[in-house]
CSV table of C-alpha atoms in Angstrom, one decimal:
chain,number,residue,atom,x,y,z
E,1,MET,CA,-88.0,-84.0,-32.3
E,2,LYS,CA,-90.5,-86.2,-30.5
E,3,GLU,CA,-90.6,-89.5,-32.2
E,4,LEU,CA,-93.4,-92.0,-32.1
E,5,THR,CA,-93.1,-95.0,-29.9
E,6,LYS,CA,-93.5,-98.5,-31.4
E,7,ASN,CA,-97.1,-98.7,-30.3
E,8,GLU,CA,-98.2,-95.3,-31.6
E,9,ASN,CA,-99.8,-94.4,-34.9
E,10,ILE,CA,-99.3,-90.8,-36.1
E,11,LYS,CA,-102.7,-90.5,-37.7
E,12,ASP,CA,-104.4,-91.8,-34.5
E,13,TRP,CA,-102.3,-89.3,-32.6
E,14,TYR,CA,-103.5,-86.3,-34.7
E,15,LEU,CA,-107.1,-87.5,-34.6
E,16,LYS,CA,-106.9,-87.8,-30.8
E,17,ASN,CA,-105.6,-84.2,-30.5
E,18,PHE,CA,-108.4,-82.8,-32.6
E,19,GLU,CA,-110.9,-82.5,-29.7
E,20,LEU,CA,-108.3,-80.6,-27.7
E,21,PHE,CA,-107.7,-78.3,-30.6
E,22,GLU,CA,-111.3,-77.5,-31.0
E,23,LYS,CA,-111.6,-76.6,-27.4
E,24,GLN,CA,-108.6,-74.3,-27.6
E,25,MET,CA,-110.0,-72.5,-30.6
E,26,ASN,CA,-112.9,-71.3,-28.4
E,27,GLY,CA,-114.5,-68.3,-30.1
E,28,HIS,CA,-112.5,-68.8,-33.3
E,29,ASN,CA,-114.6,-71.9,-34.2
E,30,HIS,CA,-117.1,-70.4,-36.6
E,31,GLU,CA,-119.7,-72.7,-38.0
E,32,LEU,CA,-118.1,-72.4,-41.5
E,33,LEU,CA,-114.7,-73.6,-40.0
E,34,LYS,CA,-116.4,-76.4,-38.1
E,35,LYS,CA,-118.0,-77.8,-41.2
E,36,MET,CA,-114.7,-77.5,-43.2
E,37,ARG,CA,-112.8,-79.2,-40.4
E,38,GLU,CA,-115.3,-82.1,-40.2
E,39,THR,CA,-115.0,-82.6,-44.0
E,40,SER,CA,-111.2,-82.5,-43.8
E,41,LEU,CA,-111.2,-84.9,-40.8
E,42,ALA,CA,-113.1,-87.5,-42.8
E,43,LYS,CA,-110.6,-87.1,-45.7
E,44,PHE,CA,-107.6,-87.3,-43.4
E,45,SER,CA,-108.9,-90.6,-42.0
E,46,GLU,CA,-109.0,-92.0,-45.5
E,47,PHE,CA,-105.7,-90.8,-46.9
E,48,ASP,CA,-102.3,-92.4,-46.3
E,49,PHE,CA,-99.0,-90.7,-46.2
E,50,PRO,CA,-97.5,-90.5,-49.7
E,51,THR,CA,-94.5,-92.6,-50.5
E,52,ASN,CA,-92.1,-92.8,-53.4
E,53,LYS,CA,-94.6,-95.2,-55.0
E,54,ASN,CA,-96.8,-92.2,-55.6
E,55,GLU,CA,-95.7,-90.5,-58.8
E,56,GLU,CA,-96.2,-87.0,-57.4
E,57,TRP,CA,-93.9,-87.9,-54.5
E,58,LYS,CA,-91.4,-90.1,-56.2
E,59,TYR,CA,-88.4,-88.1,-55.4
E,60,THR,CA,-89.4,-86.6,-52.0
E,61,ASP,CA,-89.3,-88.6,-48.8
E,62,VAL,CA,-91.9,-87.3,-46.3
E,63,SER,CA,-91.3,-90.0,-43.6
E,64,PHE,CA,-90.4,-87.2,-41.2
E,65,ALA,CA,-94.2,-86.5,-40.9
E,66,ARG,CA,-95.0,-90.1,-40.4
E,67,LYS,CA,-92.4,-90.7,-37.7
E,68,ASN,CA,-92.5,-87.5,-35.6
E,69,LYS,CA,-95.0,-85.7,-33.5
E,70,PHE,CA,-95.6,-82.0,-34.4
E,71,ASN,CA,-97.9,-80.4,-31.8
E,72,PRO,CA,-101.0,-79.1,-33.6
E,73,LEU,CA,-102.3,-77.2,-30.5
E,74,PRO,CA,-101.8,-73.5,-30.7
E,75,SER,CA,-98.9,-72.3,-28.5
E,76,GLU,CA,-100.0,-70.3,-25.5
E,77,ARG,CA,-96.6,-68.6,-25.0
E,78,LYS,CA,-96.1,-64.9,-25.5
E,79,THR,CA,-94.5,-63.9,-28.9
E,80,GLY,CA,-91.5,-62.3,-27.3
E,81,TYR,CA,-91.0,-60.0,-30.3
E,82,THR,CA,-90.9,-56.2,-30.3
E,83,LYS,CA,-92.0,-53.9,-33.1
E,84,ASP,CA,-88.3,-53.0,-33.6
E,85,GLU,CA,-87.4,-56.6,-34.1
E,86,ILE,CA,-90.2,-57.1,-36.5
E,87,LYS,CA,-89.0,-54.2,-38.6
E,88,LYS,CA,-85.7,-56.1,-39.1
E,89,LEU,CA,-87.6,-59.2,-40.3
E,90,VAL,CA,-89.7,-57.3,-42.8
E,91,PHE,CA,-88.2,-58.2,-46.2
E,92,GLY,CA,-87.2,-55.5,-48.6
E,93,GLY,CA,-87.0,-52.4,-46.4
E,94,PHE,CA,-90.0,-50.9,-48.0
E,95,ASP,CA,-93.2,-49.2,-46.9
E,96,TYR,CA,-95.7,-52.1,-46.6
E,97,ASN,CA,-99.0,-53.0,-45.2
E,98,LEU,CA,-97.9,-55.5,-42.6
E,99,ILE,CA,-99.7,-58.5,-41.1
E,100,THR,CA,-97.8,-60.7,-38.7
E,101,PHE,CA,-98.4,-64.3,-37.5
E,102,VAL,CA,-96.2,-65.9,-34.8
E,103,ASN,CA,-96.4,-69.7,-34.7
E,104,GLY,CA,-99.7,-69.6,-36.7
E,105,ARG,CA,-101.4,-66.9,-34.5
E,106,TYR,CA,-102.3,-63.5,-35.7
E,107,SER,CA,-100.5,-60.7,-33.7
E,108,ALA,CA,-102.4,-57.4,-34.0
E,109,GLU,CA,-99.8,-55.5,-32.0
E,110,LEU,CA,-97.1,-56.6,-34.5
E,111,SER,CA,-99.1,-55.7,-37.6
E,112,ASP,CA,-99.6,-52.4,-39.3
E,113,ILE,CA,-102.4,-52.3,-41.9
E,114,SER,CA,-103.3,-48.9,-43.3
E,115,GLU,CA,-105.5,-50.0,-46.2
E,116,ASP,CA,-108.6,-51.7,-44.8
E,117,GLY,CA,-112.0,-50.3,-45.6
E,118,ASP,CA,-115.0,-50.6,-47.9
E,119,LYS,CA,-113.1,-51.4,-51.1
E,120,ILE,CA,-110.3,-53.4,-49.6
E,121,ILE,CA,-110.3,-55.9,-46.8
E,122,ILE,CA,-107.1,-57.0,-45.2
E,123,GLY,CA,-107.0,-59.1,-42.1
E,124,ASN,CA,-106.6,-62.5,-40.5
E,125,LEU,CA,-108.8,-65.5,-41.4
E,126,ASN,CA,-110.6,-65.8,-38.0
E,127,GLY,CA,-111.5,-62.1,-37.9
E,128,PHE,CA,-112.6,-62.1,-41.6
E,129,ILE,CA,-115.0,-65.1,-41.1
E,130,GLU,CA,-116.6,-63.4,-38.1
E,131,SER,CA,-117.1,-60.0,-39.9
E,132,HIS,CA,-117.6,-61.2,-43.5
E,133,GLY,CA,-119.0,-64.7,-43.2
E,134,GLU,CA,-120.9,-64.7,-46.5
E,135,ILE,CA,-117.8,-63.7,-48.6
E,136,ALA,CA,-115.7,-66.3,-46.8
E,137,GLY,CA,-118.3,-69.0,-47.5
E,138,ASN,CA,-118.2,-68.1,-51.2
E,139,TYR,CA,-114.5,-68.7,-51.6
E,140,LEU,CA,-112.8,-70.5,-48.7
E,141,GLY,CA,-112.3,-74.1,-49.5
E,142,LYS,CA,-114.0,-73.6,-52.9
E,143,ILE,CA,-110.9,-72.8,-54.9
E,144,SER,CA,-108.5,-75.5,-53.7
E,145,SER,CA,-109.4,-79.2,-53.2
E,146,GLU,CA,-107.9,-81.5,-50.7
E,147,ASP,CA,-106.1,-84.1,-52.8
E,148,ASN,CA,-103.7,-85.7,-50.3
E,149,LEU,CA,-103.1,-86.2,-46.6
E,150,PHE,CA,-101.2,-83.0,-46.1
E,151,HIS,CA,-104.0,-80.9,-47.6
E,152,ALA,CA,-106.5,-82.6,-45.3
E,153,LEU,CA,-104.2,-82.1,-42.3
E,154,ASN,CA,-104.2,-78.4,-43.0
E,155,GLY,CA,-108.0,-78.4,-43.2
E,156,VAL,CA,-108.3,-80.2,-39.9
E,157,TYR,CA,-105.8,-77.9,-38.0
E,158,MET,CA,-106.0,-74.6,-39.9
E,159,GLN,CA,-105.4,-72.0,-37.2
E,160,ASP,CA,-105.4,-68.7,-39.0
E,161,GLY,CA,-104.0,-67.0,-42.1
E,162,VAL,CA,-104.0,-63.8,-44.2
E,163,VAL,CA,-107.0,-62.7,-46.1
E,164,VAL,CA,-107.0,-60.1,-48.9
E,165,VAL,CA,-110.3,-59.1,-50.6
E,166,LEU,CA,-110.1,-56.5,-53.4
E,167,LYS,CA,-113.5,-55.2,-54.6
E,168,GLU,CA,-114.1,-54.1,-58.2
E,169,ASN,CA,-111.7,-51.4,-59.5
E,170,SER,CA,-109.7,-51.3,-56.3
E,171,GLU,CA,-105.9,-51.2,-55.9
E,172,LEU,CA,-103.5,-51.6,-53.0
E,173,SER,CA,-101.4,-48.4,-53.0
E,174,LYS,CA,-98.5,-50.3,-51.3
E,175,PRO,CA,-97.8,-54.0,-51.1
E,176,LEU,CA,-99.0,-56.2,-48.3
E,177,GLN,CA,-96.3,-58.2,-46.5
E,178,ALA,CA,-97.6,-61.3,-44.6
E,179,LEU,CA,-94.8,-62.2,-42.1
E,180,PHE,CA,-95.0,-65.7,-40.7
E,181,ILE,CA,-92.5,-66.2,-37.8
E,182,ASN,CA,-92.4,-69.9,-36.9
E,183,GLY,CA,-90.5,-72.0,-34.3
E,184,ASP,CA,-90.8,-72.6,-30.6
E,185,PRO,CA,-87.7,-73.2,-28.5
E,186,GLU,CA,-89.6,-75.6,-26.2
E,187,GLU,CA,-91.6,-77.8,-28.6
E,188,ASN,CA,-92.0,-79.0,-32.2
E,189,LEU,CA,-95.0,-77.3,-33.7
E,190,LEU,CA,-97.4,-78.0,-36.6
E,191,ILE,CA,-98.4,-74.7,-38.1
E,192,ALA,CA,-101.2,-74.8,-40.6
E,193,PRO,CA,-101.9,-71.4,-42.3
E,194,ARG,CA,-104.9,-71.0,-44.6
E,195,ASN,CA,-104.6,-67.9,-46.8
E,196,LEU,CA,-107.1,-66.4,-49.2
E,197,ILE,CA,-106.8,-63.7,-51.9
E,198,VAL,CA,-109.8,-62.6,-53.8
E,199,ALA,CA,-109.2,-60.1,-56.6
E,200,GLY,CA,-112.4,-58.4,-57.9
E,201,LYS,CA,-112.8,-57.2,-61.5
E,202,ASN,CA,-110.1,-54.9,-62.6
E,203,SER,CA,-108.3,-54.8,-59.2
E,204,ARG,CA,-104.6,-54.7,-58.5
E,205,ALA,CA,-102.3,-55.8,-55.6
E,206,SER,CA,-98.9,-57.1,-54.6
E,207,VAL,CA,-98.7,-59.6,-51.8
E,208,ILE,CA,-95.5,-60.9,-50.2
E,209,PHE,CA,-95.5,-64.1,-48.1
E,210,ASN,CA,-92.4,-64.0,-45.9
E,211,TYR,CA,-91.8,-67.2,-44.0
E,212,TYR,CA,-89.0,-66.9,-41.4
E,213,GLY,CA,-87.6,-69.4,-38.9
E,214,GLY,CA,-87.6,-67.8,-35.5
E,215,SER,CA,-85.9,-70.6,-33.6
E,216,LYS,CA,-83.5,-73.5,-34.1
E,217,GLU,CA,-86.1,-76.1,-33.2
E,218,SER,CA,-87.8,-78.3,-35.7
E,219,TYR,CA,-91.3,-77.4,-36.8
E,220,PHE,CA,-93.6,-78.2,-39.7
E,221,THR,CA,-95.5,-75.7,-41.8
E,222,ASP,CA,-98.4,-77.2,-43.7
E,223,GLY,CA,-100.1,-74.5,-45.7
E,224,ILE,CA,-102.7,-73.8,-48.3
E,225,THR,CA,-103.2,-70.5,-50.2
E,226,GLU,CA,-106.3,-70.0,-52.4
E,227,ILE,CA,-106.4,-67.2,-55.0
E,228,MET,CA,-109.4,-66.1,-57.1
E,229,LEU,CA,-108.7,-63.6,-59.9
E,230,GLU,CA,-111.8,-62.1,-61.5
E,231,GLU,CA,-111.9,-60.4,-64.9
E,232,ASP,CA,-109.0,-58.1,-65.8
E,233,SER,CA,-107.4,-58.3,-62.3
E,234,LEU,CA,-103.7,-58.4,-61.7
E,235,ILE,CA,-102.0,-60.0,-58.7
E,236,ASP,CA,-98.3,-60.2,-58.0
E,237,VAL,CA,-97.5,-62.9,-55.4
E,238,TYR,CA,-94.1,-63.2,-53.8
E,239,LYS,CA,-93.1,-66.2,-51.6
E,240,ILE,CA,-89.8,-65.8,-49.7
E,241,GLN,CA,-89.0,-68.8,-47.7
E,242,ARG,CA,-86.0,-68.6,-45.4
E,243,GLU,CA,-86.6,-70.9,-42.5
E,244,ASN,CA,-84.2,-72.7,-40.2
E,245,PRO,CA,-82.2,-75.9,-41.2
E,246,SER,CA,-84.4,-78.1,-39.0
E,247,SER,CA,-87.8,-77.0,-40.4
E,248,TYR,CA,-90.2,-78.7,-42.8
E,249,HIS,CA,-92.4,-76.7,-45.2
E,250,ILE,CA,-95.2,-78.1,-47.5
E,251,GLU,CA,-97.6,-75.7,-49.2
E,252,LYS,CA,-100.2,-75.8,-51.9
E,253,LEU,CA,-101.2,-72.7,-53.8
E,254,GLN,CA,-104.2,-72.9,-56.0
E,255,ALA,CA,-105.3,-70.0,-58.3
E,256,ILE,CA,-108.4,-69.7,-60.6
E,257,GLN,CA,-108.1,-67.0,-63.2
E,258,LYS,CA,-111.0,-65.5,-65.2
E,259,ASP,CA,-111.0,-63.5,-68.5
E,260,GLY,CA,-108.1,-61.0,-68.9
E,261,SER,CA,-106.5,-61.7,-65.5
E,262,VAL,CA,-102.8,-61.7,-64.9
E,263,LEU,CA,-101.0,-63.7,-62.2
E,264,ASN,CA,-97.3,-63.2,-61.6
E,265,HIS,CA,-95.9,-65.7,-59.0
E,266,TYR,CA,-92.4,-65.4,-57.6
E,267,ASN,CA,-91.2,-68.4,-55.6
E,268,LEU,CA,-87.8,-67.9,-53.7
E,269,ASN,CA,-86.6,-70.7,-51.5
E,270,PHE,CA,-83.5,-70.3,-49.3
E,271,GLY,CA,-84.0,-72.2,-46.0
E,272,GLY,CA,-85.4,-75.4,-44.5
E,273,ARG,CA,-84.6,-79.1,-44.2
E,274,LEU,CA,-87.4,-80.1,-46.7
E,275,ILE,CA,-89.5,-77.7,-48.8
E,276,ARG,CA,-92.3,-78.8,-51.1
E,277,ASN,CA,-94.3,-76.3,-53.1
E,278,ASP,CA,-97.3,-77.1,-55.3
E,279,ILE,CA,-98.2,-74.1,-57.4
E,280,ASN,CA,-101.3,-74.6,-59.5
E,281,SER,CA,-103.3,-72.3,-61.8
E,282,LYS,CA,-106.5,-73.0,-63.7
E,283,LEU,CA,-106.9,-70.6,-66.6
E,284,ASP,CA,-110.6,-70.5,-66.8
E,285,GLY,CA,-111.2,-67.9,-69.4
E,286,GLU,CA,-109.7,-66.1,-72.4
E,287,ASN,CA,-106.8,-63.6,-72.7
E,288,ILE,CA,-105.3,-64.7,-69.4
E,289,GLU,CA,-101.6,-64.5,-68.5
E,290,THR,CA,-99.8,-66.7,-66.0
E,291,HIS,CA,-96.1,-66.2,-65.1
E,292,TYR,CA,-94.2,-68.4,-62.7
E,293,TYR,CA,-90.7,-67.4,-61.7
E,294,GLY,CA,-88.7,-69.5,-59.3
E,295,PHE,CA,-85.3,-69.5,-57.7
E,296,TYR,CA,-83.9,-71.8,-55.1
E,297,LEU,CA,-80.5,-72.2,-53.4
E,298,GLY,CA,-79.9,-75.5,-51.6
E,299,LYS,CA,-76.9,-76.5,-49.4
E,300,GLU,CA,-75.9,-79.2,-47.0
E,301,ASN,CA,-78.7,-81.8,-46.9
E,302,GLN,CA,-81.6,-79.6,-48.0
E,303,HIS,CA,-84.3,-81.0,-50.2
E,304,ILE,CA,-86.2,-78.5,-52.3
E,305,ASP,CA,-89.2,-79.8,-54.4
E,306,ASN,CA,-91.2,-77.5,-56.6
E,307,HIS,CA,-94.2,-78.8,-58.5
E,308,THR,CA,-96.0,-76.5,-60.9
E,309,PHE,CA,-99.3,-77.1,-62.8
E,310,VAL,CA,-100.9,-74.9,-65.4
E,311,ASP,CA,-104.3,-75.9,-66.7
E,312,HIS,CA,-105.2,-74.2,-69.9
E,313,ALA,CA,-108.9,-74.8,-69.9
E,314,LYS,CA,-110.0,-72.2,-72.5
E,315,PRO,CA,-108.6,-70.5,-75.7
E,316,ASN,CA,-106.4,-67.5,-76.3
E,317,SER,CA,-104.2,-67.5,-73.2
E,318,MET,CA,-100.5,-67.8,-72.3
E,319,SER,CA,-98.3,-69.1,-69.6
E,320,ASN,CA,-94.6,-68.7,-69.0
E,321,GLU,CA,-92.5,-70.5,-66.4
E,322,LEU,CA,-88.8,-70.0,-65.6
E,323,TYR,CA,-87.3,-71.9,-62.7
E,324,LYS,CA,-83.6,-71.9,-61.7
E,325,GLY,CA,-81.8,-73.6,-58.9
E,326,ILE,CA,-78.3,-73.8,-57.4
E,327,LEU,CA,-77.4,-76.8,-55.4
E,328,ASP,CA,-74.2,-77.4,-53.3
E,329,ASP,CA,-73.0,-80.0,-50.8
E,330,SER,CA,-75.5,-83.0,-50.7
E,331,ALA,CA,-78.5,-80.8,-51.5
E,332,ARG,CA,-81.2,-82.2,-53.7
E,333,GLY,CA,-83.7,-80.4,-55.9
E,334,VAL,CA,-86.8,-81.6,-57.6
E,335,PHE,CA,-88.7,-79.8,-60.4
E,336,ASN,CA,-91.9,-81.2,-61.8
E,337,GLY,CA,-93.7,-78.8,-64.2
E,338,LYS,CA,-96.9,-79.9,-65.8
E,339,ILE,CA,-98.9,-78.1,-68.5
E,340,ILE,CA,-102.2,-79.3,-69.8
E,341,VAL,CA,-103.8,-77.7,-72.9
E,342,ARG,CA,-107.4,-78.9,-73.1
E,343,GLN,CA,-109.3,-79.6,-76.3
E,344,ASP,CA,-111.1,-76.2,-76.3
E,345,ALA,CA,-107.9,-74.2,-75.5
E,346,GLN,CA,-107.0,-73.3,-79.0
E,347,LYS,CA,-104.5,-70.4,-79.6
E,348,THR,CA,-102.7,-71.3,-76.4
E,349,ASN,CA,-99.0,-70.2,-75.9
E,350,ALA,CA,-97.3,-72.1,-73.1
E,351,TYR,CA,-93.6,-72.0,-72.3
E,352,GLN,CA,-91.6,-73.7,-69.5
E,353,GLN,CA,-87.9,-73.7,-68.7
E,354,ASN,CA,-86.0,-75.2,-65.8
E,355,LYS,CA,-82.2,-74.8,-65.3
E,356,THR,CA,-80.0,-76.1,-62.5
E,357,VAL,CA,-76.4,-75.5,-61.6
E,358,LEU,CA,-74.7,-78.2,-59.4
E,359,LEU,CA,-71.8,-76.9,-57.4
E,360,SER,CA,-70.6,-80.2,-56.0
E,361,ALA,CA,-70.3,-83.8,-57.0
E,362,ASP,CA,-72.9,-84.9,-54.4
E,363,ALA,CA,-75.6,-82.4,-55.3
E,364,ARG,CA,-78.5,-83.8,-57.4
E,365,VAL,CA,-81.6,-82.6,-59.2
E,366,ASP,CA,-84.5,-84.6,-60.7
E,367,ALA,CA,-86.4,-82.6,-63.3
E,368,LYS,CA,-89.6,-83.8,-65.0
E,369,PRO,CA,-91.2,-81.3,-67.4
E,370,GLN,CA,-94.6,-82.5,-68.7
E,371,LEU,CA,-96.8,-81.4,-71.6
E,372,GLU,CA,-100.3,-82.8,-72.3
E,373,ILE,CA,-101.8,-81.2,-75.4
E,374,PHE,CA,-105.3,-82.0,-76.6
E,375,ALA,CA,-105.7,-79.0,-78.9
E,376,ASP,CA,-104.0,-78.6,-82.3
E,377,ASP,CA,-103.5,-74.8,-82.8
E,378,VAL,CA,-101.0,-74.1,-80.0
E,379,LYS,CA,-97.4,-73.1,-79.3
E,380,CYS,CA,-95.9,-75.0,-76.5
E,381,THR,CA,-92.2,-75.6,-75.5
E,382,HIS,CA,-90.5,-77.0,-72.4
E,383,GLY,CA,-87.0,-77.9,-71.4
E,384,ALA,CA,-84.8,-78.8,-68.5
E,385,THR,CA,-81.0,-78.4,-68.3
E,386,VAL,CA,-78.5,-79.4,-65.6
E,387,GLY,CA,-74.9,-78.3,-65.6
E,388,HIS,CA,-71.9,-76.6,-63.8
E,389,LEU,CA,-70.4,-73.2,-63.8
E,390,ASP,CA,-68.9,-72.1,-67.1
E,391,GLU,CA,-65.1,-72.6,-66.6
E,392,GLU,CA,-64.2,-70.4,-69.6
E,393,ALA,CA,-66.3,-67.5,-68.2
E,394,GLU,CA,-64.7,-68.0,-64.8
E,395,PHE,CA,-61.2,-68.0,-66.3
E,396,TYR,CA,-62.0,-64.8,-68.2
E,397,ILE,CA,-63.2,-63.0,-65.1
E,398,ARG,CA,-60.2,-64.1,-63.1
E,399,SER,CA,-57.9,-63.0,-65.9
E,400,ARG,CA,-59.1,-59.5,-65.1
E,401,GLY,CA,-57.7,-59.7,-61.6
E,402,VAL,CA,-60.9,-60.8,-59.9
E,403,PRO,CA,-60.3,-63.3,-57.0
E,404,SER,CA,-61.6,-66.9,-57.6
E,405,ASP,CA,-64.4,-66.9,-55.0
E,406,LEU,CA,-65.7,-63.5,-56.2
E,407,ALA,CA,-65.6,-64.7,-59.9
E,408,LYS,CA,-67.7,-67.7,-59.1
E,409,SER,CA,-70.1,-65.6,-57.1
E,410,ILE,CA,-70.5,-63.2,-60.0
E,411,LEU,CA,-71.3,-66.1,-62.3
E,412,ILE,CA,-73.9,-67.5,-59.9
E,413,ARG,CA,-75.6,-64.2,-59.5
E,414,ALA,CA,-75.6,-63.8,-63.3
E,415,PHE,CA,-77.2,-67.2,-63.6
E,416,ALA,CA,-80.0,-66.1,-61.2
E,417,ALA,CA,-80.5,-62.7,-62.8
E,418,ASP,CA,-83.1,-63.4,-65.4
E,419,VAL,CA,-85.4,-64.7,-62.6
E,420,ILE,CA,-84.5,-62.0,-60.0
E,421,ASP,CA,-84.7,-59.2,-62.5
E,422,GLU,CA,-88.4,-60.0,-63.0
E,423,ILE,CA,-89.1,-58.8,-59.4
E,424,LYS,CA,-91.0,-55.5,-59.8
E,425,ILE,CA,-90.4,-54.1,-56.3
E,426,VAL,CA,-86.9,-52.5,-56.5
E,427,GLU,CA,-86.2,-52.7,-52.7
E,428,LEU,CA,-87.2,-56.4,-52.7
E,429,LYS,CA,-85.1,-57.2,-55.7
E,430,GLU,CA,-82.0,-55.6,-54.0
E,431,GLN,CA,-82.5,-57.5,-50.8
E,432,ILE,CA,-82.9,-60.8,-52.6
E,433,ASN,CA,-79.6,-60.2,-54.5
E,434,HIS,CA,-78.0,-59.4,-51.1
E,435,LEU,CA,-79.4,-62.5,-49.6
E,436,ILE,CA,-78.0,-64.7,-52.4
E,437,PHE,CA,-74.6,-63.1,-51.9
E,438,GLU,CA,-74.8,-63.8,-48.1
E,439,GLU,CA,-75.9,-67.4,-48.6
E,440,LEU,CA,-73.1,-68.1,-51.1
E,441,HIS,CA,-70.4,-66.8,-48.8
E,442,ARG,CA,-71.9,-68.2,-45.6
E,443,GLN,CA,-71.7,-71.7,-46.9
E,444,GLU,CA,-68.2,-71.4,-48.4
E,445,VAL,CA,-69.4,-72.8,-51.8
E,446,SER,CA,-67.4,-75.8,-52.8
E,447,PHE,CA,-67.7,-75.4,-56.6
């Protein structure tokens, strides 16, 4: 990576590059984006990089972003990918609507979208703003706030992203897979996707975010995803993150849910040097359901940090969270799950569970479940457990003639099952199980 010299300041370096970035955007610098970038630029100037003195970053060291230069200017190099190669990267081997981004840039030739019309809009952010500026202005930047330096940095350098707009009573007949291929063999890039999903009243869709490391070089993905669920809508969001061991990934997802809506979010982390996910939902109505399912597999010196936040703002809704992690070698995990039940949110049901298995003496997890309850007629539980594989169960399996490594693999996959089994797309579930098996055997799990 390109490190700063003693006389350089990383914030000044990003600010200096902003003028070049604006020039390179050329026709993709709509007035809406210009205003958003100007606002973000002012916030970026005010924010400092978070340190372990900040409670929300207590267990996650982000000094990599302060000490190294990640080029925010869009890469001019050709993608180098063929359609046949893209087919191999599409996760789940299923018939999808496909939208592809290479190093933050939309690739029309590597995308295949069959459901884009009057009732359903699928496309890239820049094209969407040009053709549907009024809709973009109603939602973009209105769902998620910029609460720290990384959010503001995304606002300054957002290049493109996936947009899905479902009008009232519409439904995607097949899932959308958004494939983000990141990594340049010649430089360390900053990639800043801004994604938007708007689900109109009584609409339905499944969206898969597939983040893939396309090179061995270090890069930094700094993303924001905004989701609006109107009345009685249902959205399934899958995030599959399998990037290279030198990459860094920080992303915030913010959802706002209205009466009767359902959000199912599946967060699956397998690759990257440092991963930080902030997954937030505001339940701004009644009879809402929010389900968070998470699974992460860390090895070597990986750091995987998942922060969730569920804000029960109104009565008669429920949330359910189940996060599980497996850590080997010197990997470190962080789980911070916060639930707020506000004074008016009577009849709330909120459940949260985090479980971690450590496969080595050097692996570590820091778990911090949080409940803040300001209403009295509620049912809320939370818990976190850390342990090792069940030796008695392993002995039982081995006594049936199963080799040691396979017995341990069976136990690990059983541990992950109650998260993975919630995946609705059968082909996706099968490939996730296969990926877990591959990762376990690739790293020669130490147990």
